[in-house]
Amino acid sequence: MKDLSQLKSYIAQVYERHRSNNDGVVATYIPELGKANPNHFGISLVTATGEEFSVGDSQQEFTIQSICKPLAFLMALEQHGREETLRHVGIEPSGEAFNSIQLDALNRPFNPMVNAGAISVANLIKGSSPEAGVANFVKRLSQAAHRELRVDQAVCNSESETGHRNRAIAHLLRNFDIIDGAVDHTLHQYFSQCSVLVNSRDLAMIGATLANIGANPVTHDEVFDMHFVKDALSVMLTCGMYDFAGEWAYRVGLPAKSGVAGGIMAVVNRQLSIAVYSPRLDARGNSVRGIQVCKDLAEEYGLHAFDFMNFGSNFIRAL
Ligand code: GLU
């Protein structure tokens, strides 16, 4: 039986193993993201019982980017319920790039993990004023991370100034009445959500809150409605890793979401979360070292949801 202390030392080993890998490039299409130090590398683990472990640059902040998407989807479900939310966004993998401008046969975005879907979801939770909607989102994420989070205004402005494609997507959605009101209000919500600053430890704590069915493992506050946590985890499993989603589900088998700033948050249901920060990305937009770390851990510990070894459940018993 493998226990938590073994897992911690294995994480430290995996960190050393992949540390010297300099493959991939930092995203620059949002100019401000190009300023990231490509060498940064942090791994964090938080269990559903609140045990924490980190190695490397786990305090280094970066913007959450697309990892905000499943969390925003969860909030939309809480506010509007399943039926209404799914009138505005589908749950089908698109097989298209994250910034694809395509919609499904009902003129909905394919799923909440592509930009079109996330913009539609941002519209559902945007609040009565631009400030209120963003403040509410940051507050919920802070509760999940158990730390006061904030928006990086420089990244938000950088994306707002250059995000013409997202602007085009939003106008297309407005044309089909998938989103309502002022397009700029929705985009402000979306760009701000993507610009929340986190570190790998925050992501692992947020992931552990999902693993713990919505309750933060340290404070025990019910941050997310437990009825909708499975909705978020399902779309993470099927659509969370860009064009690598199918391969990821097959090889790693964990609900996860990556972001273009270099973060990955992976969840082992009911047990733990692993988060990695390393800003060098592969051609599909996933963190190179992040993918390797998750693959190694899933393989060594049988974390794949359908692995016959699935030793994961032993961590809880070992505590
Ligand atoms: N804010 C980014 C965009 O809309 C998020 C992309 C990502 O992390 O996948 O382009």
mmCIF file of C-alpha atoms and ligand atoms in Angstrom:
data_model
loop_
_atom_site.group_PDB
_atom_site.id
_atom_site.type_symbol
_atom_site.label_atom_id
_atom_site.label_comp_id
_atom_site.label_asym_id
_atom_site.label_seq_id
_atom_site.Cartn_x
_atom_site.Cartn_y
_atom_site.Cartn_z
ATOM 1 C CA MET A 1 0.000 0.000 0.000
ATOM 2 C CA LYS A 2 1.342 3.406 -0.952
ATOM 3 C CA ASP A 3 0.893 6.166 1.568
ATOM 4 C CA LEU A 4 0.956 9.925 1.469
ATOM 5 C CA SER A 5 4.577 10.338 2.543
ATOM 6 C CA GLN A 6 5.620 8.103 -0.344
ATOM 7 C CA LEU A 7 3.574 10.218 -2.707
ATOM 8 C CA LYS A 8 5.261 13.379 -1.405
ATOM 9 C CA SER A 9 8.739 12.018 -1.952
ATOM 10 C CA TYR A 10 7.725 10.767 -5.372
ATOM 11 C CA ILE A 11 6.543 14.291 -6.266
ATOM 12 C CA ALA A 12 9.948 15.636 -5.203
ATOM 13 C CA GLN A 13 11.602 13.035 -7.451
ATOM 14 C CA VAL A 14 9.365 13.891 -10.390
ATOM 15 C CA TYR A 15 10.193 17.573 -9.885
ATOM 16 C CA GLU A 16 13.921 16.826 -10.142
ATOM 17 C CA ARG A 17 13.366 14.527 -13.117
ATOM 18 C CA HIS A 18 11.664 17.175 -15.252
ATOM 19 C CA ARG A 19 13.389 20.276 -13.959
ATOM 20 C CA SER A 20 15.969 20.413 -16.745
ATOM 21 C CA ASN A 21 13.398 19.983 -19.518
ATOM 22 C CA ASN A 22 13.341 23.271 -21.443
ATOM 23 C CA ASP A 23 11.005 22.171 -24.240
ATOM 24 C CA GLY A 24 8.135 24.401 -25.265
ATOM 25 C CA VAL A 25 7.581 28.139 -25.411
ATOM 26 C CA VAL A 26 5.871 30.732 -23.234
ATOM 27 C CA ALA A 27 2.597 32.105 -24.688
ATOM 28 C CA THR A 28 2.952 35.583 -26.142
ATOM 29 C CA TYR A 29 -0.347 36.143 -27.960
ATOM 30 C CA ILE A 30 -1.429 37.997 -24.844
ATOM 31 C CA PRO A 31 1.650 40.279 -24.750
ATOM 32 C CA GLU A 32 1.814 40.515 -20.965
ATOM 33 C CA LEU A 33 2.085 36.699 -20.624
ATOM 34 C CA GLY A 34 5.356 36.809 -22.567
ATOM 35 C CA LYS A 35 7.028 38.366 -19.514
ATOM 36 C CA ALA A 36 6.834 35.099 -17.539
ATOM 37 C CA ASN A 37 10.121 33.514 -16.466
ATOM 38 C CA PRO A 38 10.201 30.298 -18.535
ATOM 39 C CA ASN A 39 12.250 28.470 -15.895
ATOM 40 C CA HIS A 40 9.650 28.690 -13.152
ATOM 41 C CA PHE A 41 8.451 25.276 -12.063
ATOM 42 C CA GLY A 42 6.255 24.448 -9.089
ATOM 43 C CA ILE A 43 4.220 21.395 -8.085
ATOM 44 C CA SER A 44 1.636 21.333 -5.299
ATOM 45 C CA LEU A 45 -0.513 18.634 -3.791
ATOM 46 C CA VAL A 46 -3.486 19.164 -1.491
ATOM 47 C CA THR A 47 -5.558 16.245 -0.219
ATOM 48 C CA ALA A 48 -9.294 16.249 0.407
ATOM 49 C CA THR A 49 -8.409 16.178 4.100
ATOM 50 C CA GLY A 50 -6.325 19.361 3.845
ATOM 51 C CA GLU A 51 -2.757 17.974 3.836
ATOM 52 C CA GLU A 52 -0.458 20.116 1.694
ATOM 53 C CA PHE A 53 2.853 19.513 0.002
ATOM 54 C CA SER A 54 4.753 21.658 -2.524
ATOM 55 C CA VAL A 55 8.090 21.715 -4.306
ATOM 56 C CA GLY A 56 9.793 24.362 -6.430
ATOM 57 C CA ASP A 57 8.251 27.739 -7.286
ATOM 58 C CA SER A 58 4.932 26.991 -5.651
ATOM 59 C CA GLN A 59 4.563 30.580 -4.402
ATOM 60 C CA GLN A 60 5.101 32.081 -7.838
ATOM 61 C CA GLU A 61 1.929 33.807 -9.024
ATOM 62 C CA PHE A 62 0.603 33.531 -12.570
ATOM 63 C CA THR A 63 -2.788 34.152 -14.144
ATOM 64 C CA ILE A 64 -5.290 31.324 -13.930
ATOM 65 C CA GLN A 65 -6.406 31.768 -17.577
ATOM 66 C CA SER A 66 -8.555 28.870 -18.806
ATOM 67 C CA ILE A 67 -8.476 27.081 -15.459
ATOM 68 C CA CYS A 68 -11.171 29.583 -14.449
ATOM 69 C CA LYS A 69 -13.541 27.999 -16.965
ATOM 70 C CA PRO A 70 -14.827 24.925 -15.095
ATOM 71 C CA LEU A 71 -15.219 27.065 -11.953
ATOM 72 C CA ALA A 72 -17.244 29.688 -13.812
ATOM 73 C CA PHE A 73 -19.365 26.893 -15.327
ATOM 74 C CA LEU A 74 -20.056 25.583 -11.835
ATOM 75 C CA MET A 75 -21.145 29.040 -10.696
ATOM 76 C CA ALA A 76 -23.456 29.413 -13.719
ATOM 77 C CA LEU A 77 -25.077 26.062 -12.866
ATOM 78 C CA GLU A 78 -25.593 27.169 -9.276
ATOM 79 C CA GLN A 79 -27.223 30.411 -10.375
ATOM 80 C CA HIS A 80 -29.302 29.182 -13.295
ATOM 81 C CA GLY A 81 -29.640 25.406 -12.965
ATOM 82 C CA ARG A 82 -28.745 22.783 -15.537
ATOM 83 C CA GLU A 83 -31.474 23.301 -18.102
ATOM 84 C CA GLU A 84 -31.042 27.058 -18.452
ATOM 85 C CA THR A 85 -27.223 26.909 -18.412
ATOM 86 C CA LEU A 86 -27.190 24.230 -21.121
ATOM 87 C CA ARG A 87 -29.363 26.435 -23.318
ATOM 88 C CA HIS A 88 -26.332 28.720 -23.477
ATOM 89 C CA VAL A 89 -23.492 26.210 -23.759
ATOM 90 C CA GLY A 90 -23.163 22.552 -24.801
ATOM 91 C CA ILE A 91 -21.078 19.813 -23.193
ATOM 92 C CA GLU A 92 -19.689 18.155 -26.314
ATOM 93 C CA PRO A 93 -15.928 18.079 -27.045
ATOM 94 C CA SER A 94 -15.395 20.237 -30.114
ATOM 95 C CA GLY A 95 -12.220 18.773 -31.583
ATOM 96 C CA GLU A 96 -11.467 22.396 -32.449
ATOM 97 C CA ALA A 97 -8.897 24.828 -31.079
ATOM 98 C CA PHE A 98 -9.771 26.612 -27.825
ATOM 99 C CA ASN A 99 -10.344 29.896 -29.656
ATOM 100 C CA SER A 100 -12.459 28.375 -32.447
ATOM 101 C CA ILE A 101 -15.278 30.543 -33.643
ATOM 102 C CA GLN A 102 -17.561 27.588 -34.475
ATOM 103 C CA LEU A 103 -20.922 26.935 -32.813
ATOM 104 C CA ASP A 104 -23.008 23.743 -32.652
ATOM 105 C CA ALA A 105 -26.253 23.002 -34.523
ATOM 106 C CA LEU A 106 -28.213 24.949 -31.876
ATOM 107 C CA ASN A 107 -25.881 27.942 -32.309
ATOM 108 C CA ARG A 108 -24.425 27.252 -28.858
ATOM 109 C CA PRO A 109 -20.715 27.044 -28.089
ATOM 110 C CA PHE A 110 -19.653 23.384 -27.997
ATOM 111 C CA ASN A 111 -18.622 23.319 -24.342
ATOM 112 C CA PRO A 112 -17.627 25.612 -21.433
ATOM 113 C CA MET A 113 -13.886 24.924 -21.866
ATOM 114 C CA VAL A 114 -13.472 26.613 -25.251
ATOM 115 C CA ASN A 115 -13.398 30.402 -25.290
ATOM 116 C CA ALA A 116 -16.843 30.724 -26.896
ATOM 117 C CA GLY A 117 -18.368 28.572 -24.140
ATOM 118 C CA ALA A 118 -16.518 30.409 -21.408
ATOM 119 C CA ILE A 119 -17.682 33.775 -22.772
ATOM 120 C CA SER A 120 -21.259 32.473 -22.771
ATOM 121 C CA VAL A 121 -20.817 31.281 -19.182
ATOM 122 C CA ALA A 122 -19.233 34.625 -18.171
ATOM 123 C CA ASN A 123 -22.386 36.284 -19.472
ATOM 124 C CA LEU A 124 -24.487 34.082 -17.163
ATOM 125 C CA ILE A 125 -22.524 35.114 -14.053
ATOM 126 C CA LYS A 126 -21.568 38.665 -14.971
ATOM 127 C CA GLY A 127 -23.645 40.285 -12.198
ATOM 128 C CA SER A 128 -25.526 43.569 -12.194
ATOM 129 C CA SER A 129 -22.397 45.686 -12.671
ATOM 130 C CA PRO A 130 -18.959 44.817 -14.123
ATOM 131 C CA GLU A 131 -17.370 45.378 -10.687
ATOM 132 C CA ALA A 132 -19.903 43.231 -8.819
ATOM 133 C CA GLY A 133 -19.594 40.250 -11.175
ATOM 134 C CA VAL A 134 -15.799 40.190 -11.010
ATOM 135 C CA ALA A 135 -15.740 40.753 -7.231
ATOM 136 C CA ASN A 136 -18.107 37.836 -6.733
ATOM 137 C CA PHE A 137 -15.990 35.543 -8.895
ATOM 138 C CA VAL A 138 -12.754 36.488 -7.117
ATOM 139 C CA LYS A 139 -14.432 36.016 -3.737
ATOM 140 C CA ARG A 140 -15.559 32.484 -4.570
ATOM 141 C CA LEU A 141 -12.126 31.507 -5.870
ATOM 142 C CA SER A 142 -10.512 33.016 -2.758
ATOM 143 C CA GLN A 143 -12.779 30.881 -0.576
ATOM 144 C CA ALA A 144 -11.794 27.783 -2.542
ATOM 145 C CA ALA A 145 -8.064 28.681 -2.433
ATOM 146 C CA HIS A 146 -8.303 29.723 1.233
ATOM 147 C CA ARG A 147 -6.319 32.851 0.357
ATOM 148 C CA GLU A 148 -7.263 36.369 -0.755
ATOM 149 C CA LEU A 149 -6.867 36.383 -4.546
ATOM 150 C CA ARG A 150 -6.866 39.356 -6.928
ATOM 151 C CA VAL A 151 -6.989 40.243 -10.621
ATOM 152 C CA ASP A 152 -3.753 41.113 -12.452
ATOM 153 C CA GLN A 153 -4.907 44.309 -14.142
ATOM 154 C CA ALA A 154 -1.905 44.455 -16.474
ATOM 155 C CA VAL A 155 -2.732 41.019 -17.942
ATOM 156 C CA CYS A 156 -6.443 41.840 -18.074
ATOM 157 C CA ASN A 157 -5.792 45.101 -19.961
ATOM 158 C CA SER A 158 -3.272 43.389 -22.241
ATOM 159 C CA GLU A 159 -5.857 40.773 -23.221
ATOM 160 C CA SER A 160 -8.643 43.313 -23.521
ATOM 161 C CA GLU A 161 -6.537 45.421 -25.907
ATOM 162 C CA THR A 162 -5.519 42.489 -28.103
ATOM 163 C CA GLY A 163 -8.459 40.058 -27.717
ATOM 164 C CA HIS A 164 -10.101 40.804 -31.059
ATOM 165 C CA ARG A 165 -10.905 37.178 -31.703
ATOM 166 C CA ASN A 166 -12.705 36.830 -28.369
ATOM 167 C CA ARG A 167 -14.515 40.066 -29.166
ATOM 168 C CA ALA A 168 -15.624 38.595 -32.508
ATOM 169 C CA ILE A 169 -16.827 35.422 -30.749
ATOM 170 C CA ALA A 170 -18.795 37.492 -28.242
ATOM 171 C CA HIS A 171 -20.503 39.467 -31.015
ATOM 172 C CA LEU A 172 -21.400 36.248 -32.817
ATOM 173 C CA LEU A 173 -22.966 34.918 -29.594
ATOM 174 C CA ARG A 174 -24.820 38.208 -29.154
ATOM 175 C CA ASN A 175 -26.142 37.865 -32.707
ATOM 176 C CA PHE A 176 -27.658 34.459 -31.829
ATOM 177 C CA ASP A 177 -29.005 35.731 -28.477
ATOM 178 C CA ILE A 178 -26.811 33.243 -26.636
ATOM 179 C CA ILE A 179 -25.513 36.195 -24.614
ATOM 180 C CA ASP A 180 -27.461 39.330 -23.764
ATOM 181 C CA GLY A 181 -26.793 42.942 -22.801
ATOM 182 C CA ALA A 182 -23.591 44.844 -23.505
ATOM 183 C CA VAL A 183 -20.902 42.676 -25.096
ATOM 184 C CA ASP A 184 -18.207 44.715 -23.321
ATOM 185 C CA HIS A 185 -19.664 43.887 -19.918
ATOM 186 C CA THR A 186 -19.470 40.140 -20.683
ATOM 187 C CA LEU A 187 -15.934 40.436 -22.051
ATOM 188 C CA HIS A 188 -14.821 42.395 -19.005
ATOM 189 C CA GLN A 189 -16.114 39.533 -16.851
ATOM 190 C CA TYR A 190 -14.361 36.938 -19.023
ATOM 191 C CA PHE A 191 -10.996 38.722 -19.286
ATOM 192 C CA SER A 192 -11.021 39.456 -15.541
ATOM 193 C CA GLN A 193 -11.809 35.818 -14.682
ATOM 194 C CA CYS A 194 -8.828 34.698 -16.787
ATOM 195 C CA SER A 195 -6.570 37.251 -15.063
ATOM 196 C CA VAL A 196 -7.009 36.093 -11.469
ATOM 197 C CA LEU A 197 -3.557 35.561 -9.956
ATOM 198 C CA VAL A 198 -2.896 32.171 -8.373
ATOM 199 C CA ASN A 199 0.095 30.016 -7.508
ATOM 200 C CA SER A 200 0.324 26.233 -7.796
ATOM 201 C CA ARG A 201 -0.647 25.813 -4.150
ATOM 202 C CA ASP A 202 -3.825 27.879 -4.712
ATOM 203 C CA LEU A 203 -4.751 25.728 -7.695
ATOM 204 C CA ALA A 204 -4.188 22.524 -5.741
ATOM 205 C CA MET A 205 -6.358 23.889 -2.917
ATOM 206 C CA ILE A 206 -9.119 24.825 -5.389
ATOM 207 C CA GLY A 207 -8.776 21.367 -6.974
ATOM 208 C CA ALA A 208 -8.926 19.728 -3.553
ATOM 209 C CA THR A 209 -12.140 21.681 -2.896
ATOM 210 C CA LEU A 210 -13.568 20.025 -6.016
ATOM 211 C CA ALA A 211 -12.170 16.649 -4.914
ATOM 212 C CA ASN A 212 -13.898 17.231 -1.567
ATOM 213 C CA ILE A 213 -17.225 17.714 -3.396
ATOM 214 C CA GLY A 214 -17.246 21.494 -3.072
ATOM 215 C CA ALA A 215 -16.147 21.970 0.541
ATOM 216 C CA ASN A 216 -12.754 23.535 1.203
ATOM 217 C CA PRO A 217 -10.716 20.822 2.948
ATOM 218 C CA VAL A 218 -9.225 23.222 5.508
ATOM 219 C CA THR A 219 -12.088 25.594 6.384
ATOM 220 C CA HIS A 220 -14.827 23.044 5.572
ATOM 221 C CA ASP A 221 -16.809 25.926 4.040
ATOM 222 C CA GLU A 222 -19.145 24.706 1.322
ATOM 223 C CA VAL A 223 -17.681 26.843 -1.443
ATOM 224 C CA PHE A 224 -19.415 25.125 -4.364
ATOM 225 C CA ASP A 225 -22.810 23.445 -4.470
ATOM 226 C CA MET A 226 -22.085 19.721 -4.279
ATOM 227 C CA HIS A 227 -24.827 18.982 -6.818
ATOM 228 C CA PHE A 228 -22.841 20.618 -9.612
ATOM 229 C CA VAL A 229 -19.268 19.610 -8.828
ATOM 230 C CA LYS A 230 -19.654 16.507 -10.985
ATOM 231 C CA ASP A 231 -20.750 18.693 -13.908
ATOM 232 C CA ALA A 232 -17.499 20.647 -13.748
ATOM 233 C CA LEU A 233 -15.362 17.513 -13.303
ATOM 234 C CA SER A 234 -17.062 15.761 -16.232
ATOM 235 C CA VAL A 235 -16.320 18.525 -18.709
ATOM 236 C CA MET A 236 -12.780 18.756 -17.354
ATOM 237 C CA LEU A 237 -12.317 15.058 -18.130
ATOM 238 C CA THR A 238 -13.730 15.296 -21.655
ATOM 239 C CA CYS A 239 -12.665 18.813 -22.729
ATOM 240 C CA GLY A 240 -10.138 20.183 -20.240
ATOM 241 C CA MET A 241 -6.818 19.818 -22.037
ATOM 242 C CA TYR A 242 -7.315 21.572 -25.374
ATOM 243 C CA ASP A 243 -6.762 19.314 -28.402
ATOM 244 C CA PHE A 244 -5.052 16.784 -26.159
ATOM 245 C CA ALA A 245 -8.267 16.101 -24.212
ATOM 246 C CA GLY A 246 -8.936 12.628 -25.644
ATOM 247 C CA GLU A 247 -5.357 11.501 -25.291
ATOM 248 C CA TRP A 248 -5.242 12.920 -21.765
ATOM 249 C CA ALA A 249 -8.427 11.076 -20.714
ATOM 250 C CA TYR A 250 -6.960 7.884 -22.160
ATOM 251 C CA ARG A 251 -3.457 8.144 -20.730
ATOM 252 C CA VAL A 252 -3.879 10.129 -17.498
ATOM 253 C CA GLY A 253 -7.589 9.644 -16.867
ATOM 254 C CA LEU A 254 -8.103 12.560 -14.487
ATOM 255 C CA PRO A 255 -10.415 15.560 -14.726
ATOM 256 C CA ALA A 256 -8.014 18.453 -15.324
ATOM 257 C CA LYS A 257 -7.796 21.915 -16.809
ATOM 258 C CA SER A 258 -4.820 23.746 -18.204
ATOM 259 C CA GLY A 259 -4.315 27.421 -18.963
ATOM 260 C CA VAL A 260 -2.090 29.317 -21.382
ATOM 261 C CA ALA A 261 -0.103 30.922 -18.566
ATOM 262 C CA GLY A 262 1.265 27.428 -17.790
ATOM 263 C CA GLY A 263 -0.929 26.085 -15.009
ATOM 264 C CA ILE A 264 -2.564 22.648 -14.811
ATOM 265 C CA MET A 265 -5.034 21.604 -12.110
ATOM 266 C CA ALA A 266 -5.829 17.866 -11.935
ATOM 267 C CA VAL A 267 -8.352 16.296 -9.578
ATOM 268 C CA VAL A 268 -8.441 12.794 -8.126
ATOM 269 C CA ASN A 269 -12.083 12.543 -7.140
ATOM 270 C CA ARG A 270 -12.713 12.445 -3.357
ATOM 271 C CA GLN A 271 -8.982 12.284 -2.696
ATOM 272 C CA LEU A 272 -6.634 15.015 -3.805
ATOM 273 C CA SER A 273 -5.559 17.560 -6.344
ATOM 274 C CA ILE A 274 -2.229 18.061 -8.054
ATOM 275 C CA ALA A 275 -1.352 21.406 -9.605
ATOM 276 C CA VAL A 276 1.683 22.282 -11.688
ATOM 277 C CA TYR A 277 3.024 25.608 -12.876
ATOM 278 C CA SER A 278 5.549 25.720 -15.685
ATOM 279 C CA PRO A 279 4.971 28.320 -18.396
ATOM 280 C CA ARG A 280 6.653 26.608 -21.346
ATOM 281 C CA LEU A 281 3.798 25.245 -23.498
ATOM 282 C CA ASP A 282 3.623 22.568 -26.175
ATOM 283 C CA ALA A 283 2.012 23.131 -29.577
ATOM 284 C CA ARG A 284 -1.448 22.457 -28.142
ATOM 285 C CA GLY A 285 -1.064 25.054 -25.402
ATOM 286 C CA ASN A 286 -0.486 22.690 -22.462
ATOM 287 C CA SER A 287 2.423 23.072 -20.045
ATOM 288 C CA VAL A 288 5.143 20.630 -21.181
ATOM 289 C CA ARG A 289 6.451 19.842 -17.717
ATOM 290 C CA GLY A 290 2.908 19.918 -16.317
ATOM 291 C CA ILE A 291 1.813 17.107 -18.617
ATOM 292 C CA GLN A 292 4.874 15.036 -17.777
ATOM 293 C CA VAL A 293 4.411 15.424 -14.034
ATOM 294 C CA CYS A 294 0.744 14.393 -14.200
ATOM 295 C CA LYS A 295 1.493 11.437 -16.480
ATOM 296 C CA ASP A 296 4.231 10.157 -14.162
ATOM 297 C CA LEU A 297 2.098 10.517 -11.056
ATOM 298 C CA ALA A 298 -0.956 8.911 -12.615
ATOM 299 C CA GLU A 299 1.101 5.990 -13.858
ATOM 300 C CA GLU A 300 3.072 5.394 -10.672
ATOM 301 C CA TYR A 301 0.056 5.701 -8.383
ATOM 302 C CA GLY A 302 -2.692 4.264 -10.565
ATOM 303 C CA LEU A 303 -4.598 7.551 -10.323
ATOM 304 C CA HIS A 304 -6.386 7.040 -13.655
ATOM 305 C CA ALA A 305 -10.096 6.946 -12.854
ATOM 306 C CA PHE A 306 -10.435 3.518 -14.479
ATOM 307 C CA ASP A 307 -7.077 2.023 -13.550
ATOM 308 C CA PHE A 308 -7.530 -1.436 -12.054
ATOM 309 C CA MET A 309 -4.776 -0.584 -9.573
ATOM 310 C CA ASN A 310 -6.450 2.668 -8.552
ATOM 311 C CA PHE A 311 -4.360 2.910 -5.427
ATOM 312 C CA GLY A 312 -5.524 6.480 -5.026
ATOM 313 C CA SER A 313 -8.187 5.564 -2.513
ATOM 314 C CA ASN A 314 -5.490 4.336 -0.163
ATOM 315 C CA PHE A 315 -4.264 7.883 0.485
ATOM 316 C CA ILE A 316 -7.367 8.760 2.422
ATOM 317 C CA ARG A 317 -7.121 5.584 4.501
ATOM 318 C CA ALA A 318 -3.460 6.258 5.199
ATOM 319 C CA LEU A 319 -4.176 9.627 6.840
HETATM 320 N N1 GLU B 1 -7.757 34.362 -21.681
HETATM 321 C C1 GLU B 1 -7.286 33.402 -22.628
HETATM 322 C C2 GLU B 1 -7.966 33.582 -23.977
HETATM 323 O O1 GLU B 1 -9.118 33.824 -24.022
HETATM 324 C C3 GLU B 1 -7.525 32.035 -22.059
HETATM 325 C C4 GLU B 1 -6.942 31.011 -22.947
HETATM 326 C C5 GLU B 1 -6.521 29.770 -22.257
HETATM 327 O O2 GLU B 1 -5.958 29.750 -21.161
HETATM 328 O O3 GLU B 1 -6.777 28.730 -22.872
HETATM 329 O O4 GLU B 1 -7.353 33.493 -25.010
#
